[in-house]
Coordinates of N, CA and C in Angstrom, one line a residue:
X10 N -16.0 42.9 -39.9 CA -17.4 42.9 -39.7 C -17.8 44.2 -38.9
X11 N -16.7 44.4 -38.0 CA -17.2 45.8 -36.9 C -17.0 46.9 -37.6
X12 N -16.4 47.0 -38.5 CA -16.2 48.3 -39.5 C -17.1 48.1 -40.8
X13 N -17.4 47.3 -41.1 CA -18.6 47.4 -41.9 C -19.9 47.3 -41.2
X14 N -20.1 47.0 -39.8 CA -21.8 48.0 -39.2 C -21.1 49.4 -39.0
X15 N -20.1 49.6 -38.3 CA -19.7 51.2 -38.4 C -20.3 51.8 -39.9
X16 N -19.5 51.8 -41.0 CA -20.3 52.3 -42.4 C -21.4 51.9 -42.5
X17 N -22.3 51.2 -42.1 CA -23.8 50.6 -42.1 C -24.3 52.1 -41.2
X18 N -24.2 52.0 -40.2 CA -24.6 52.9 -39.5 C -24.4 54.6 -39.6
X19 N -23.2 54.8 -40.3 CA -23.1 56.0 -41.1 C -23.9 56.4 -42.0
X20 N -24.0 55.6 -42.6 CA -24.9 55.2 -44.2 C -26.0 55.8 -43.9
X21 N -26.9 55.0 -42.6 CA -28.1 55.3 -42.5 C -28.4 56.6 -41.7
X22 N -27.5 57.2 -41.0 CA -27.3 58.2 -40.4 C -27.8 59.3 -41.7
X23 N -26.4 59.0 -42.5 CA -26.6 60.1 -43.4 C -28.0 60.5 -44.4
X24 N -28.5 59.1 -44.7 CA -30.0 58.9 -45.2 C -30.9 59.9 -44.4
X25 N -30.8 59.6 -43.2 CA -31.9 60.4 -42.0 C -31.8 61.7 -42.0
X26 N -30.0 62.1 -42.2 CA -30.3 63.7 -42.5 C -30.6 64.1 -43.9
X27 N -30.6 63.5 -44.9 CA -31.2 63.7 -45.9 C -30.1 64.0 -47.5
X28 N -29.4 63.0 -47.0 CA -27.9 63.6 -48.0 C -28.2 62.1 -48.8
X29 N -28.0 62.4 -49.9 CA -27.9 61.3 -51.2 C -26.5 61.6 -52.1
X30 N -25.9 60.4 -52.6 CA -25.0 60.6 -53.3 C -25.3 60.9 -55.1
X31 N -25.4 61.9 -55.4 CA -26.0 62.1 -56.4 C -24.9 61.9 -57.8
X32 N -25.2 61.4 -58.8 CA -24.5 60.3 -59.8 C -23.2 61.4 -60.4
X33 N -23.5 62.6 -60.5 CA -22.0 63.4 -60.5 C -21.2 62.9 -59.7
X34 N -21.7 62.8 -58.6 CA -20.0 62.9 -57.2 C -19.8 61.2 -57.5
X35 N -21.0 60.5 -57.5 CA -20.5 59.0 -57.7 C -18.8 58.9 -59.3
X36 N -19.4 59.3 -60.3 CA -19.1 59.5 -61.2 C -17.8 60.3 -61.2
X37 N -17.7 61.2 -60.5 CA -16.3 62.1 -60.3 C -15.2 60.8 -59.3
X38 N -16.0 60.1 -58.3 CA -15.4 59.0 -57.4 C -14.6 57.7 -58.5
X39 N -15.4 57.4 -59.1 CA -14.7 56.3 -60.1 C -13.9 56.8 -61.0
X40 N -13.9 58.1 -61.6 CA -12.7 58.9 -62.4 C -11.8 59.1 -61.6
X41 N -11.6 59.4 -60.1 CA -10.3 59.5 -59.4 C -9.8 58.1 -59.2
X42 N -10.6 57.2 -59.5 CA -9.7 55.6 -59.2 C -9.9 55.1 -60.2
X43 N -10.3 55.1 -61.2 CA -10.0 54.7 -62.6 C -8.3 55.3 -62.6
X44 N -8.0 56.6 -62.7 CA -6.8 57.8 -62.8 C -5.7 56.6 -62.1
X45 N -6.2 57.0 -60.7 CA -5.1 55.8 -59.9 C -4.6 54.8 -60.0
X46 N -5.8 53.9 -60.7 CA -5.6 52.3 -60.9 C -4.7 52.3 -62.4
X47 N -4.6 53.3 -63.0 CA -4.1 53.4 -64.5 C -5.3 53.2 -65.3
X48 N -6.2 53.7 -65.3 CA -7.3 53.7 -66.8 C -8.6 53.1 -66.1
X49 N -9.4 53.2 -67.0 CA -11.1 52.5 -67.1 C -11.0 50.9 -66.8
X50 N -9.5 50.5 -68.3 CA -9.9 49.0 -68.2 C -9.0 48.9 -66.8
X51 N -8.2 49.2 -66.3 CA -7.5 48.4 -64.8 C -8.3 48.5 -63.9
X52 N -9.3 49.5 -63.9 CA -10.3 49.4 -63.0 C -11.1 48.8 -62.9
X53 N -11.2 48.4 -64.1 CA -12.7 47.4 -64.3 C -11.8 45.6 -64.3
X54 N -10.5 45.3 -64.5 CA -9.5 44.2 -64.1 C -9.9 44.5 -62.8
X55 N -9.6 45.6 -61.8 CA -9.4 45.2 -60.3 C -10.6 44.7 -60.1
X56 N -11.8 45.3 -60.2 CA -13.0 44.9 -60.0 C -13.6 43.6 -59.9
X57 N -13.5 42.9 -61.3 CA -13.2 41.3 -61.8 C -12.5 40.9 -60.5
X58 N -11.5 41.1 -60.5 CA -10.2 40.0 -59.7 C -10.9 39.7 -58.2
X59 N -11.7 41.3 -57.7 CA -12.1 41.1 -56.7 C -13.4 40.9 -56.4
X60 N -14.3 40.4 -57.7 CA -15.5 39.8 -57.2 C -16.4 41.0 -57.2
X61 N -16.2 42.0 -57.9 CA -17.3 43.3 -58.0 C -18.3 43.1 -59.2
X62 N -19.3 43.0 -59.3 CA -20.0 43.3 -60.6 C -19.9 45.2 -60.6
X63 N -20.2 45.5 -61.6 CA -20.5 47.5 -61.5 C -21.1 48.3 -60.5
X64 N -22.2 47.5 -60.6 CA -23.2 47.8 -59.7 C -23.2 47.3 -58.3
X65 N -22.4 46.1 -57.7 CA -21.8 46.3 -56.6 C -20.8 47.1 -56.2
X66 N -19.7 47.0 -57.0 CA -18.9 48.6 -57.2 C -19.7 49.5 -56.8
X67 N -20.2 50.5 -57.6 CA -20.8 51.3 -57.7 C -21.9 52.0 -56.1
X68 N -22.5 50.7 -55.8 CA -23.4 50.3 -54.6 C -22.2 50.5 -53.5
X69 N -20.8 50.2 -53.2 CA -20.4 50.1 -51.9 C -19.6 51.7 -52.3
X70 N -19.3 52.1 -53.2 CA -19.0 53.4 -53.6 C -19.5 55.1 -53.0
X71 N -21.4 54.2 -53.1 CA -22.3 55.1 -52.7 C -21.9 55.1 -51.3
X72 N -22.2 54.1 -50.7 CA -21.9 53.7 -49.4 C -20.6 54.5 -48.9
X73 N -19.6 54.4 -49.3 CA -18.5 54.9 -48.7 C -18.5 56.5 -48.4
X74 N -18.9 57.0 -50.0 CA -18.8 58.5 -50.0 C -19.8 59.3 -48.6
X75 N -21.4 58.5 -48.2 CA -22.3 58.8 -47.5 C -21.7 58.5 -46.1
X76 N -20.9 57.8 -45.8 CA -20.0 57.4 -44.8 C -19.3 58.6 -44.6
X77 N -18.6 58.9 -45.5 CA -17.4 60.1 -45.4 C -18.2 61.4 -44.7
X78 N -19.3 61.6 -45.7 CA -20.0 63.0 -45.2 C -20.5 63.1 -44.2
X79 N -21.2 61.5 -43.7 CA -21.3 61.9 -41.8 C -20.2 61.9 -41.0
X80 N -19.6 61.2 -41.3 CA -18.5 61.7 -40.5 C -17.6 63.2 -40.5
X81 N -17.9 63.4 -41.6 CA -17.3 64.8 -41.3 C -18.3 65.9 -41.0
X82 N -19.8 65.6 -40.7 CA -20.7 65.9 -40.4 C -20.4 66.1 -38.3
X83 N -20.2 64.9 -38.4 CA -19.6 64.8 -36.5 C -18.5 65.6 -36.2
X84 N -17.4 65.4 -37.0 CA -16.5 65.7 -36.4 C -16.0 67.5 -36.4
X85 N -17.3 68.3 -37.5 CA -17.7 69.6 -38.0 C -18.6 70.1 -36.4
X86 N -18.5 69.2 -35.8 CA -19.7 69.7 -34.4 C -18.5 70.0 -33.2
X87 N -17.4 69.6 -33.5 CA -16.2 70.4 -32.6 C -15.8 71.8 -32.5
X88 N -16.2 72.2 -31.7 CA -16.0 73.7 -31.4 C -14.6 73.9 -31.7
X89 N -14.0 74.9 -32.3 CA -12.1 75.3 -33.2 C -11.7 76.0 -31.6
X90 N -12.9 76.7 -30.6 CA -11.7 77.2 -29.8 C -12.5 75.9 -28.2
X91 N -11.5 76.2 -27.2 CA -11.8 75.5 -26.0 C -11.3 75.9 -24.7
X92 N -12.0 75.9 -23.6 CA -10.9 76.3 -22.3 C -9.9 75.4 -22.1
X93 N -8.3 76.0 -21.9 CA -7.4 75.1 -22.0 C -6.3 75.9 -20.8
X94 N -5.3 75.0 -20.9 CA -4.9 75.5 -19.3 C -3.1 74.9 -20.1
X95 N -2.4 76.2 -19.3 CA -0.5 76.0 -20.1 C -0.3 75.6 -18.8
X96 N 0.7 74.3 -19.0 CA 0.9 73.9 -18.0 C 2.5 73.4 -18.0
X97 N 3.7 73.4 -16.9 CA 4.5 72.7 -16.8 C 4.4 71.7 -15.9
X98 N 5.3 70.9 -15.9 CA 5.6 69.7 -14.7 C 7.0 69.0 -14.5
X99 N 6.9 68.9 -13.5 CA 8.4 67.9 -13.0 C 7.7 66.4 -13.2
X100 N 8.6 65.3 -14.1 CA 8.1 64.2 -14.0 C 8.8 63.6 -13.6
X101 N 9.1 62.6 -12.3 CA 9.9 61.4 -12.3 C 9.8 60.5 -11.7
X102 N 10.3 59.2 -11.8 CA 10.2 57.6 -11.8 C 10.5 57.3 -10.8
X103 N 10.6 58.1 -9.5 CA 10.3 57.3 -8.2 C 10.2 58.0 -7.2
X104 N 9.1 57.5 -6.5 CA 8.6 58.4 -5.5 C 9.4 59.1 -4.5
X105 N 10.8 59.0 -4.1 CA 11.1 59.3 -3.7 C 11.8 60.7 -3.8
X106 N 12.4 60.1 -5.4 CA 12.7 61.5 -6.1 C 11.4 63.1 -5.9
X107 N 10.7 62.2 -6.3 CA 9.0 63.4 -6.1 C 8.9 64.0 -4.7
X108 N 9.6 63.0 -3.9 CA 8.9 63.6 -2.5 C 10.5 64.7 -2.3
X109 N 11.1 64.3 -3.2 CA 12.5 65.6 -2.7 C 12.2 66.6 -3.4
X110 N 12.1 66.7 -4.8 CA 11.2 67.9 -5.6 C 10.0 68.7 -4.6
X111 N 8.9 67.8 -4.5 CA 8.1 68.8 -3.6 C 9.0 69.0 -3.0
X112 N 9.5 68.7 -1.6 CA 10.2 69.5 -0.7 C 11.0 70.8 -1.2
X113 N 11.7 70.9 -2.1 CA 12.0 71.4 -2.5 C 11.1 72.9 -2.9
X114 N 10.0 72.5 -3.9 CA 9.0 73.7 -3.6 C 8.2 74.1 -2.6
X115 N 8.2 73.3 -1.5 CA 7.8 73.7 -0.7 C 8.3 74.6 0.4
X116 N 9.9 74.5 0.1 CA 10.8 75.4 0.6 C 11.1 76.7 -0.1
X117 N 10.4 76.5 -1.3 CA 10.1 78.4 -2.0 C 11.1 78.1 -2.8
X118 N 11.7 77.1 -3.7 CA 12.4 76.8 -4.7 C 11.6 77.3 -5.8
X119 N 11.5 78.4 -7.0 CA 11.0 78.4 -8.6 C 10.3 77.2 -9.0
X120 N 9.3 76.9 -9.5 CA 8.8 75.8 -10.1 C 9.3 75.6 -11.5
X121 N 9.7 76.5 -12.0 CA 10.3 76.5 -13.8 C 11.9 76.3 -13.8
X122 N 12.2 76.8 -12.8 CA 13.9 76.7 -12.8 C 14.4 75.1 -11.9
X123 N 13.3 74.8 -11.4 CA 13.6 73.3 -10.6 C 12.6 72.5 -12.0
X124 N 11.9 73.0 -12.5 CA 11.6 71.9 -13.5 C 12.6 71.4 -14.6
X125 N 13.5 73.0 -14.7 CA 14.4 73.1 -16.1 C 15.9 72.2 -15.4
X126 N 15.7 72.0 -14.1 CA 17.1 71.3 -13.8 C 16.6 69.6 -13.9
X127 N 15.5 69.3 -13.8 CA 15.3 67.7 -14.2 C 15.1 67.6 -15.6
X128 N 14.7 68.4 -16.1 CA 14.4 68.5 -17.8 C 14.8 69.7 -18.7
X129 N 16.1 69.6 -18.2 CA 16.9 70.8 -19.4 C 16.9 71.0 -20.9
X130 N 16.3 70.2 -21.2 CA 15.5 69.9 -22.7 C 14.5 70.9 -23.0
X131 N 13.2 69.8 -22.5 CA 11.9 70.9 -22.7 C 11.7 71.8 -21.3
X132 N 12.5 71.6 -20.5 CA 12.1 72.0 -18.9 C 10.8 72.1 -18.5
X133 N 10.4 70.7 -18.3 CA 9.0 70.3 -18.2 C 7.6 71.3 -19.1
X134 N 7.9 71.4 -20.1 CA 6.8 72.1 -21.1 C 5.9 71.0 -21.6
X135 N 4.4 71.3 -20.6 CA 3.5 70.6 -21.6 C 2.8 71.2 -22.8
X136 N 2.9 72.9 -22.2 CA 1.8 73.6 -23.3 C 0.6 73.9 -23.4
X137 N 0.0 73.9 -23.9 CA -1.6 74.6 -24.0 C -2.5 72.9 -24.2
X138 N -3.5 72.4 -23.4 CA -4.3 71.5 -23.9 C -5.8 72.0 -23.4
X139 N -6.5 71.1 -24.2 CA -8.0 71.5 -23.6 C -8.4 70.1 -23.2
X140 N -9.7 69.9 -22.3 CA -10.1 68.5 -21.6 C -9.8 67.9 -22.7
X141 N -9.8 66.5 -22.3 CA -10.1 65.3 -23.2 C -8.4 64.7 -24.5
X142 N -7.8 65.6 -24.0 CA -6.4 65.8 -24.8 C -5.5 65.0 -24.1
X143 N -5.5 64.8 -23.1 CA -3.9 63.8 -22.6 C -4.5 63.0 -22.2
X144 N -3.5 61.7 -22.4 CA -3.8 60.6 -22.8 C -4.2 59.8 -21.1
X145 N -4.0 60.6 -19.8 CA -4.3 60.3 -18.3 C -5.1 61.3 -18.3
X146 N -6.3 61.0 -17.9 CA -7.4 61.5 -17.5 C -7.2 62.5 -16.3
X147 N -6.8 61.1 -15.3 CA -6.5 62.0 -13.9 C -5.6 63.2 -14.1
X148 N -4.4 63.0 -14.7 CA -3.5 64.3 -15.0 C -4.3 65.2 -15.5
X149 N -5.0 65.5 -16.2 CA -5.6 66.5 -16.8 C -6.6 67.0 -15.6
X150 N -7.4 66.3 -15.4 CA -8.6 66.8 -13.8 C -7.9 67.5 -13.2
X151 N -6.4 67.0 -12.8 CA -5.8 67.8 -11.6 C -5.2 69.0 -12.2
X152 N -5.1 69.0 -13.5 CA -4.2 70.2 -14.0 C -5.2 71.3 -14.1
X153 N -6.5 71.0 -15.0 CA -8.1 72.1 -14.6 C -8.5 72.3 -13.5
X154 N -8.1 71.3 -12.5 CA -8.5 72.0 -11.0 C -7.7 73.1 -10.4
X155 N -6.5 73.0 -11.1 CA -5.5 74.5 -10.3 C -5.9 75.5 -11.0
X156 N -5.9 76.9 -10.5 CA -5.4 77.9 -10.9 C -3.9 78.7 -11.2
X157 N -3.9 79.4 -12.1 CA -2.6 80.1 -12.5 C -1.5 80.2 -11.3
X158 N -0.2 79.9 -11.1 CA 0.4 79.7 -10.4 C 0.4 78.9 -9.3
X159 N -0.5 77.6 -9.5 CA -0.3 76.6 -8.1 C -0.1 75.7 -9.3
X160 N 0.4 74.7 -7.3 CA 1.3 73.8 -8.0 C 0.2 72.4 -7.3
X161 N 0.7 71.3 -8.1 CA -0.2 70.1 -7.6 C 0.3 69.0 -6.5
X162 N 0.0 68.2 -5.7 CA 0.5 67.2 -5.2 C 1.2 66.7 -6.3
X163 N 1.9 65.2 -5.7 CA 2.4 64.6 -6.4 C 1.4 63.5 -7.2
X164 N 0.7 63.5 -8.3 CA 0.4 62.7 -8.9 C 0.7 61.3 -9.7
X165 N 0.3 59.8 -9.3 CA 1.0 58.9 -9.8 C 0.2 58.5 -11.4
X166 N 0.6 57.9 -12.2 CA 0.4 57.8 -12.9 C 1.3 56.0 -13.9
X167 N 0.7 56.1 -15.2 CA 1.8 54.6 -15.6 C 2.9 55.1 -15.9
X168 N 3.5 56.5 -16.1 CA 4.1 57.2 -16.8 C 5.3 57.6 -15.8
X169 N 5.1 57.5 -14.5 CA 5.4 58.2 -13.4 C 4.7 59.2 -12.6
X170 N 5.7 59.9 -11.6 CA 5.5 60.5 -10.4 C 5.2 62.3 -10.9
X171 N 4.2 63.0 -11.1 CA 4.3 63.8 -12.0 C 3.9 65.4 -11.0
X172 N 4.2 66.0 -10.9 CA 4.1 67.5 -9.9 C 3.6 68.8 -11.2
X173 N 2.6 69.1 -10.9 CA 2.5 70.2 -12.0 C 2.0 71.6 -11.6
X174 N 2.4 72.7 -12.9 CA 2.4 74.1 -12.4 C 1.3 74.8 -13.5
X175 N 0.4 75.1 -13.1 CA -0.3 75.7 -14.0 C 0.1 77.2 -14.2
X176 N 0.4 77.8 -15.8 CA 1.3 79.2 -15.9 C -0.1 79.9 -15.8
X177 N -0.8 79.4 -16.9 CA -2.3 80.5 -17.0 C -3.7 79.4 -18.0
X178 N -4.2 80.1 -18.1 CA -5.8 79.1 -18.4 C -6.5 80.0 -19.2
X179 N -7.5 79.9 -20.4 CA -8.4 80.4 -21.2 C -9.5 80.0 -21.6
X180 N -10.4 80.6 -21.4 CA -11.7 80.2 -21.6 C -11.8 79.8 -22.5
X181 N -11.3 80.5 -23.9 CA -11.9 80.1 -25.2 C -10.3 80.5 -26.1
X182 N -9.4 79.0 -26.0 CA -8.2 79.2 -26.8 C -8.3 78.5 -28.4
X183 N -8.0 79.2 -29.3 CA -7.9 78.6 -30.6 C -7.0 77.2 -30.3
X184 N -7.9 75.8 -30.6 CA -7.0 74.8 -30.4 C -6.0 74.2 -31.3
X185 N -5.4 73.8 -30.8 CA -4.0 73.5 -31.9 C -4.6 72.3 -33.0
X186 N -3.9 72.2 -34.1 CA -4.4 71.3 -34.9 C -4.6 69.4 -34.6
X187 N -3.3 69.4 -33.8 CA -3.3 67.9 -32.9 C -4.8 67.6 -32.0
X188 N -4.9 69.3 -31.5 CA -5.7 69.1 -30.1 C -7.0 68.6 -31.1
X189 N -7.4 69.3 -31.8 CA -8.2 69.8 -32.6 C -8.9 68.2 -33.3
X190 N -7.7 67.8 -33.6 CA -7.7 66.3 -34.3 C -8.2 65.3 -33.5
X191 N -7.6 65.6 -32.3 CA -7.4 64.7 -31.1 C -9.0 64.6 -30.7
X192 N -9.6 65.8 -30.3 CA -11.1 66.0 -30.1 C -12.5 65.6 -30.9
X193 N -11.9 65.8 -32.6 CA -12.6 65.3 -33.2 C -13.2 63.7 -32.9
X194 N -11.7 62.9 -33.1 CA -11.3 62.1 -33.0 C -12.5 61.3 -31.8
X195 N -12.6 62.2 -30.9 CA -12.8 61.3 -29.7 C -14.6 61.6 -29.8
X196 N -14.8 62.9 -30.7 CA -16.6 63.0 -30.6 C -17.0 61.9 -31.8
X197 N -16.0 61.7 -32.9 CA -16.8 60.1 -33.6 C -16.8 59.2 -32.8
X198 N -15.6 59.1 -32.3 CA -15.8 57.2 -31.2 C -17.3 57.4 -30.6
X199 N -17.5 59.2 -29.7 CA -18.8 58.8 -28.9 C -19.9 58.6 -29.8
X200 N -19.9 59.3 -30.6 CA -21.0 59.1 -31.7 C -21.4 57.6 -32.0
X201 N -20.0 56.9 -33.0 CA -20.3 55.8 -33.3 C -21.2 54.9 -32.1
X202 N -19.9 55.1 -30.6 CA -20.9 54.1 -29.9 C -22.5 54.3 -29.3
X203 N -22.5 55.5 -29.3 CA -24.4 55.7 -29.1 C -25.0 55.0 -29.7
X204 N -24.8 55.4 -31.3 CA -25.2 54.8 -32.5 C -25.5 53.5 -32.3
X205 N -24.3 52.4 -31.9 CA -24.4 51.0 -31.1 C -25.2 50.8 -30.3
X206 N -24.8 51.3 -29.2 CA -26.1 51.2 -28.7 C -27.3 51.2 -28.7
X207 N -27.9 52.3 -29.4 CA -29.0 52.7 -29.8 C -29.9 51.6 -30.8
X208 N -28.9 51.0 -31.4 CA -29.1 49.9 -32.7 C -29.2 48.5 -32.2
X209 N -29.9 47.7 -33.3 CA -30.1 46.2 -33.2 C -29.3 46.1 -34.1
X210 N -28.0 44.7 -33.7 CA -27.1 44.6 -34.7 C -27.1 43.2 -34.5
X211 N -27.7 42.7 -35.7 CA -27.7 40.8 -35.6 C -26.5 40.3 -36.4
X212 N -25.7 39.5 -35.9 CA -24.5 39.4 -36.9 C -25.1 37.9 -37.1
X213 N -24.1 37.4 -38.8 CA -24.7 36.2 -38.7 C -23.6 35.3 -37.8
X214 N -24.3 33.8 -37.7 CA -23.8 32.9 -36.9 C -22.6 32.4 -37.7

């Protein structure tokens, strides 16, 4: 039900800006799933089996395609570049460990060469993110609050005890395609829920 007012509210979105599914693209839509389904007649079997007349077909079809295009209408309002900040960190699972690390940098130990002895793998490489990208909030605040070469307290987290080094920061970095995804991602959820909000949604009893 919550995902069909979501495409309700897309629907009408897209009405408002003034986009109609006009009977080519509908028609191009039922030739790529006729293709799929094996032919006209298996498509018109699935239809039957599941209770479609044509014209209901057809009607949730329109629907879906009008769906698609605001949405990619939203997620087309993401800026491609973002200020983003390269960052490493020492992570580990108990505070005590963390409080001997800091000590450690606090004694003028390298922050990359003491990160690369707890994580000789990636040696604590987070990489390039922009806000709204890691999955702890707090980590991220603290990581945009430093500048290039400081390092942070120890921050807790569910993940653990985490110390980080900011290398350098950019106002406007081409975002990676994850990040990119990631952001889109997060301007439909706000969208959709304004939308909710904004709306009277009577479900039946």
């Amino acid at each position: 039900m919550q995902n069909f007012v979501d495409m309700l509210l897309l629907v009408q979105a897209a009405g408002a800006y003034g986009f109609t599914v006009e009977d080519a693209s509908l028609q191009s839509r039922i030739d790529s799933l006729a293709a799929d389904a094996g032919g006209a007649e298996a498509l018109a079997a699935w239809m039957t089996a599941h209770g479609y007349t044509r014209q209901e077909f057809e009607t949730a079809l329109r629907r879906e395609i009008a769906a698609a295009w605001m949405r990619d209408q939203v997620t087309a309002s993401v800026a491609p570049t973002a200020e983003q900040v390269h960052v490493k960190q020492i992570l580990l699972y108990n505070e005590g460990k963390a409080q001997e690390a800091l000590g450690y940098l606090q004694a003028g130990w390298n922050f990359e060469d003491l990160a690369a002895q707890y994580d000789p793998v990636a040696k604590g490489e987070l990489g390039w993110f922009p806000r709204g990208y890691l999955p702890s909030p707090a980590i991220e605040e603290a990581a945009f609050a430093l500048q290039p070469g400081q390092t942070s307290a120890i921050l807790q987290d569910e993940s653990g005890y985490h110390i980080l080094y900011v290398i350098e920061r950019d106002p406007a970095r081409q975002l990676s395609p994850d990040a990119l995804l990631t952001l889109q991602e997060q301007a439909f959820r706000t969208w959709l829920n304004q939308r909710r909000n904004e709306s009277t949604i009577l479900y039946p009893p």
